[in-house]
Short mmCIF file of C-alpha atoms in Angstrom, two decimals:
data_model
loop_
_atom_site.label_atom_id
_atom_site.label_comp_id
_atom_site.label_asym_id
_atom_site.label_seq_id
_atom_site.Cartn_x
_atom_site.Cartn_y
_atom_site.Cartn_z
CA UNK A 1 15.10 7.04 10.77
CA UNK A 2 11.51 6.78 12.17
CA UNK A 3 9.75 3.44 12.27
CA UNK A 4 7.56 4.66 9.25
CA UNK A 5 10.60 5.45 7.11
CA UNK A 6 12.18 2.08 8.09
CA UNK A 7 8.72 0.48 6.85
CA UNK A 8 8.77 2.46 3.62
CA UNK A 9 12.27 1.24 2.88
CA UNK A 10 10.84 -2.24 3.16
CA UNK A 11 7.87 -1.39 0.95
CA UNK A 12 10.40 -0.12 -1.75
CA UNK A 13 12.28 -3.41 -1.31
CA UNK A 14 9.37 -5.16 -1.85
CA UNK A 15 8.36 -3.06 -4.97
CA UNK A 16 11.51 -3.78 -6.48
CA UNK A 17 10.76 -7.47 -6.32
CA UNK A 18 7.36 -6.79 -8.07
CA UNK A 19 9.35 -4.84 -10.79
CA UNK A 20 11.71 -7.96 -11.24
CA UNK A 21 8.72 -10.03 -11.89
CA UNK A 22 7.15 -7.90 -14.37
CA UNK A 23 4.32 -6.61 -11.77
CA UNK A 24 3.42 -3.01 -11.37
CA UNK A 25 6.05 -2.07 -8.56
CA UNK A 26 4.02 -1.19 -5.60
CA UNK A 27 5.04 -2.78 -2.14
CA UNK A 28 3.39 -2.63 1.38
CA UNK A 29 3.81 -3.43 4.69
CA UNK A 30 1.60 -3.50 8.02
CA UNK A 31 2.94 -2.28 11.13
CA UNK A 32 1.38 -3.27 14.69
CA UNK A 33 0.87 -0.73 17.35
CA UNK A 34 4.61 -1.12 18.32
CA UNK A 35 6.10 -0.48 15.07
CA UNK A 36 6.87 -4.01 14.09
CA UNK A 37 6.30 -5.31 10.74
CA UNK A 38 3.59 -8.03 10.90
CA UNK A 39 2.30 -8.11 7.24
CA UNK A 40 4.15 -7.78 3.81
CA UNK A 41 2.85 -7.60 0.41
CA UNK A 42 3.85 -6.68 -3.36
CA UNK A 43 1.74 -6.59 -6.60
CA UNK A 44 1.53 -9.93 -7.83
CA UNK A 45 -1.36 -9.73 -10.44
CA UNK A 46 0.82 -10.90 -13.31
CA UNK A 47 2.68 -13.64 -11.17
CA UNK A 48 -0.52 -15.17 -10.12
CA UNK A 49 -3.18 -13.89 -12.38
CA UNK A 50 -5.26 -12.64 -9.54
CA UNK A 51 -6.74 -9.09 -10.12
CA UNK A 52 -7.13 -8.55 -6.32
CA UNK A 53 -3.29 -9.37 -5.78
CA UNK A 54 -2.46 -5.81 -4.98
CA UNK A 55 0.32 -5.21 -2.60
CA UNK A 56 -1.87 -3.76 -0.03
CA UNK A 57 -4.64 -6.60 -0.14
CA UNK A 58 -1.86 -9.12 0.28
CA UNK A 59 -0.15 -7.23 3.16
CA UNK A 60 -3.38 -6.99 4.87
CA UNK A 61 -4.04 -10.79 4.49
CA UNK A 62 -0.38 -11.44 5.70
CA UNK A 63 -1.02 -9.36 8.91
CA UNK A 64 -4.32 -10.63 9.52
CA UNK A 65 -3.10 -14.20 9.64
CA UNK A 66 -0.32 -13.10 11.84
CA UNK A 67 -2.66 -11.21 14.16
CA UNK A 68 -5.05 -14.10 14.44
CA UNK A 69 -7.82 -11.72 13.29
CA UNK A 70 -9.18 -9.71 10.39
CA UNK A 71 -9.57 -6.40 12.62
CA UNK A 72 -6.25 -4.77 12.41
CA UNK A 73 -7.53 -1.59 14.46
CA UNK A 74 -4.33 0.20 15.91
CA UNK A 75 -2.14 -0.90 12.98
CA UNK A 76 -0.33 1.16 10.07
CA UNK A 77 -0.49 0.28 6.40
CA UNK A 78 2.80 1.78 4.50
CA UNK A 79 2.53 1.62 0.93
CA UNK A 80 4.92 3.03 -2.04
CA UNK A 81 1.57 4.28 -3.88
CA UNK A 82 -1.55 5.82 -3.13
CA UNK A 83 -4.30 3.03 -2.55
CA UNK A 84 -6.93 2.45 -5.35
CA UNK A 85 -10.55 2.24 -4.72
CA UNK A 86 -10.40 -1.60 -4.27
CA UNK A 87 -7.38 -1.28 -1.95
CA UNK A 88 -9.04 1.66 0.00
CA UNK A 89 -12.17 -0.76 0.59
CA UNK A 90 -10.30 -3.69 2.15
CA UNK A 91 -8.27 -1.05 4.21
CA UNK A 92 -11.60 0.11 5.67
CA UNK A 93 -12.70 -3.27 5.95
CA UNK A 94 -9.63 -4.47 7.81
CA UNK A 95 -10.18 -1.39 10.19
CA UNK A 96 -6.59 0.01 9.93
CA UNK A 97 -5.99 2.94 11.99
CA UNK A 98 -3.35 4.74 9.93
CA UNK A 99 -2.07 4.65 6.12
CA UNK A 100 1.03 6.18 4.92
CA UNK A 101 2.09 6.15 1.34
CA UNK A 102 4.70 7.35 -0.74
CA UNK A 103 3.70 8.44 -4.63
CA UNK A 104 0.49 10.09 -5.41
CA UNK A 105 -1.66 8.34 -7.90
CA UNK A 106 -3.37 11.16 -10.03
CA UNK A 107 -5.13 8.35 -12.29
CA UNK A 108 -6.68 6.12 -9.57
CA UNK A 109 -5.77 7.25 -6.18
CA UNK A 110 -8.45 6.77 -3.59
CA UNK A 111 -6.88 8.58 -0.64
CA UNK A 112 -7.13 12.00 -1.52
CA UNK A 113 -5.74 12.61 -5.16
CA UNK A 114 -8.74 11.47 -7.14
CA UNK A 115 -10.96 10.26 -4.54
CA UNK A 116 -10.83 10.14 -0.63
CA UNK A 117 -12.47 6.86 0.15
CA UNK A 118 -10.37 6.35 3.41
CA UNK A 119 -11.88 9.44 5.14
CA UNK A 120 -15.35 9.62 3.42
CA UNK A 121 -17.78 10.20 6.35
CA UNK A 122 -20.74 8.54 4.79
CA UNK A 123 -18.86 5.12 4.63
CA UNK A 124 -19.06 2.74 7.79
CA UNK A 125 -15.66 3.68 9.24
CA UNK A 126 -12.62 5.69 8.18
CA UNK A 127 -9.03 5.85 8.71
CA UNK A 128 -7.94 8.13 11.70
CA UNK A 129 -4.76 9.40 9.82
CA UNK A 130 -3.61 9.18 6.12
CA UNK A 131 -0.41 10.72 5.14
CA UNK A 132 1.21 10.74 1.49
CA UNK A 133 4.54 11.89 0.01
CA UNK A 134 6.87 9.74 2.22
CA UNK A 135 9.94 9.15 0.02
CA UNK A 136 7.56 10.14 -2.95
CA UNK A 137 10.26 10.71 -5.28
CA UNK A 138 11.78 7.20 -4.92
CA UNK A 139 8.66 5.41 -4.83
CA UNK A 140 7.57 7.30 -8.13
CA UNK A 141 10.83 6.54 -9.97
CA UNK A 142 10.10 2.85 -9.74
CA UNK A 143 6.81 3.31 -11.62
CA UNK A 144 8.40 5.65 -13.96
CA UNK A 145 10.94 2.99 -14.62
CA UNK A 146 8.37 0.17 -15.10
CA UNK A 147 6.06 2.13 -17.51
CA UNK A 148 9.20 3.37 -19.71
CA UNK A 149 10.11 -0.26 -20.01
CA UNK A 150 6.56 -0.97 -21.32
CA UNK A 151 6.61 1.88 -23.64
CA UNK A 152 9.91 0.62 -25.42
#
């Protein structure tokens, strides 16, 4: 397995923790330039009542604390679901260099499906590399399980 695949396995584990807490099952990790996980997050909106408590935002906060700086240039964000517009803005603000995600979000995705905020040339800064579809079926299955439970 590659470091990104290992990181996605950890993000999926975090997504399962979110699922057990009745939050949308999304998990995220941040890797430093050597491939070491330096930040972790999972959706915690239901847990905390905080509308900004998305997995990506929490992982970025955790990584910035570990790094001692908000500028995460050279770092990689690995997340189970394509980032939304809010998270894309946080990614750009943190100067993350690479984003890897699992499932595409055809309703709110901002990394290529609905919008492509991460690579828009008119914004100040953009992500160098964006890759989607890593373990997509596994990531999407968690989301399907969650939303099926809501409908029951």
